[in-house]
Amino acid sequence: MAEDQDRTVPLPENPEPQQPDGAATPASGPASEPMPTPPPPPAPGQTPPAQPYQAAAPQGQPQQPFAPGQSVNPYGQPAPGYYQQPTKSGKATGALVCGIFAILLAWAPLFGIILGIVAIVLAVKAVKEAGKDGKATGGKVCGIIGIVLSVLSFILYLVIGFGAMAYLAANPGSVTVVDNAPYADSSSGLNATEDEKQAEAVAQAELDKLKNQDPAFVQQLAAQLDAEFADSAGYSLAELGVDPVAFVQWLLADFDYQLDGTYTNSDGTGTTYADVTMRDVYAFASTFMTDATAFSRSTEAGSMDEAAMKAKLGELFNAAMEKTTDTTESYIGVDLVKQGDAWVIDEESWADETELLFGNL
């Protein structure tokens, strides 16, 4: 018994850790990789260096490092920046301008449609070059509106034109022709044509008095102009030493006319229109007034009595006739009234017309 108590059991030199019952012994493998050594801390006041960002790579592929600040998409590839400076295109402005003018010129269908198409084309090109733009969108919308309005205008013109043609076809007696000129019908049939011919002959005879300087008409017109000059200037032409008849003859020196149609109405009135060529009485009046004003401001005028002043004004009046040889064109209407079966000149209306024609001197 004693010997058993004194016996000692030697322990192993390198004891292995005991595994729990049923635990598997880990398989031996390669040595684990060493942990990366962290960079040394920066010196005081020094900015630490930027560390490259390494995105997670898909399984089985190596990771790719990216520069600091570079965006990375979910697949580990570089992505463009979050903000890009938009490019501008002058076509957007051109599209907007053309679109606005397409609306403004819609009353002229051809121009409106052309400008509208140009606006749409420029807007599409601007979007392709620089992306969506407010000006490009506005130009496209205005171009479409301009085209629509132009088409509507064209349809309206067609409706009006066909309506007028239909009316003329349904009323063939509404327009008659006399000496290749259109005249409005006053009644119907051949009587209307003859009526207008008679009215035109009376007006033509009155205009011939001016063209041929009929003596009686010249005397009448000279008296009228002399009285009008006295009302406006305070002196008559005769008091200034100017012959009113000579003045009328100067006015009618280049007088000529071309008839432009006679229109008669069922109420017994009518009008003959004519293009007239004659001396420019307003240019003459301007020349005379300029010379007379310059004279009145001279020292010579201050030393003259009234008789000498009148004589000087008459001299300036005659000189203005010699200086002014310009002609002008006018459009006049000779009004007529029917008395019984004959047409006569409306004297009151004709006096007003000649006053406008020769000027209110």
Tab-separated table of N, CA, C and O in Angstrom, residues 213 221 225 246-255 278-281 284 321 358 361:
chain	number	residue	atom	x	y	z
A	213	GLN	N	-58.244	123.276	-120.683
A	213	GLN	CA	-58.258	124.652	-120.173
A	213	GLN	C	-59.408	125.448	-120.814
A	213	GLN	O	-59.205	126.487	-121.462
A	221	LEU	N	-62.587	129.046	-112.090
A	221	LEU	CA	-61.616	128.538	-111.128
A	221	LEU	C	-60.682	129.645	-110.649
A	221	LEU	O	-60.296	129.675	-109.464
A	225	LEU	N	-60.050	130.618	-106.698
A	225	LEU	CA	-58.740	130.597	-106.057
A	225	LEU	C	-58.334	131.980	-105.546
A	225	LEU	O	-57.695	132.105	-104.500
A	246	ALA	N	-53.628	133.551	-115.081
A	246	ALA	CA	-52.309	133.008	-115.392
A	246	ALA	C	-51.909	131.930	-114.380
A	246	ALA	O	-51.260	130.932	-114.734
A	247	PHE	N	-52.310	132.148	-113.155
A	247	PHE	CA	-52.008	131.150	-112.131
A	247	PHE	C	-52.754	129.847	-112.405
A	247	PHE	O	-52.180	128.751	-112.287
A	248	VAL	N	-54.036	129.918	-112.791
A	248	VAL	CA	-54.811	128.714	-113.112
A	248	VAL	C	-54.214	128.019	-114.334
A	248	VAL	O	-54.124	126.790	-114.379
A	249	GLN	N	-53.813	128.803	-115.318
A	249	GLN	CA	-53.195	128.197	-116.499
A	249	GLN	C	-51.895	127.485	-116.143
A	249	GLN	O	-51.559	126.449	-116.731
A	250	TRP	N	-51.151	128.050	-115.190
A	250	TRP	CA	-49.937	127.362	-114.713
A	250	TRP	C	-50.309	126.051	-114.031
A	250	TRP	O	-49.642	125.020	-114.229
A	251	LEU	N	-51.374	126.056	-113.222
A	251	LEU	CA	-51.804	124.844	-112.527
A	251	LEU	C	-52.203	123.742	-113.502
A	251	LEU	O	-51.944	122.564	-113.261
A	252	LEU	N	-52.846	124.117	-114.607
A	252	LEU	CA	-53.377	123.142	-115.552
A	252	LEU	C	-52.401	122.813	-116.687
A	252	LEU	O	-52.774	122.117	-117.631
A	253	ALA	N	-51.179	123.312	-116.611
A	253	ALA	CA	-50.235	123.130	-117.714
A	253	ALA	C	-49.961	121.655	-118.002
A	253	ALA	O	-49.825	121.262	-119.157
A	254	ASP	N	-49.883	120.832	-116.986
A	254	ASP	CA	-49.573	119.407	-117.165
A	254	ASP	C	-50.740	118.512	-116.741
A	254	ASP	O	-50.531	117.338	-116.416
A	255	PHE	N	-51.945	119.058	-116.735
A	255	PHE	CA	-53.093	118.288	-116.253
A	255	PHE	C	-53.447	117.166	-117.237
A	255	PHE	O	-53.526	117.360	-118.449
A	278	MET	N	-51.065	116.364	-112.328
A	278	MET	CA	-51.104	117.822	-112.438
A	278	MET	C	-49.923	118.438	-111.698
A	278	MET	O	-49.139	117.728	-111.053
A	279	ARG	N	-49.780	119.771	-111.804
A	279	ARG	CA	-48.721	120.482	-111.083
A	279	ARG	C	-48.934	120.328	-109.573
A	279	ARG	O	-50.060	120.322	-109.094
A	280	ASP	N	-47.813	120.215	-108.863
A	280	ASP	CA	-47.876	120.027	-107.408
A	280	ASP	C	-48.104	121.375	-106.737
A	280	ASP	O	-47.169	122.143	-106.495
A	281	VAL	N	-49.380	121.671	-106.437
A	281	VAL	CA	-49.719	122.967	-105.860
A	281	VAL	C	-49.173	123.102	-104.444
A	281	VAL	O	-48.854	124.211	-103.990
A	284	PHE	N	-45.613	124.167	-104.637
A	284	PHE	CA	-45.573	125.592	-104.955
A	284	PHE	C	-45.835	126.434	-103.712
A	284	PHE	O	-45.121	127.427	-103.449
A	321	MET	N	-43.865	130.204	-108.999
A	321	MET	CA	-44.439	129.448	-110.117
A	321	MET	C	-43.343	129.002	-111.082
A	321	MET	O	-43.393	127.898	-111.623
A	358	PHE	N	-56.715	121.418	-106.023
A	358	PHE	CA	-55.813	122.545	-106.270
A	358	PHE	C	-55.306	123.214	-104.996
A	358	PHE	O	-54.548	124.167	-105.065
A	361	LEU	N	-55.721	127.642	-101.139
A	361	LEU	CA	-54.747	128.723	-101.085
A	361	LEU	C	-55.236	129.886	-100.232
A	361	LEU	O	-54.466	130.784	-99.926
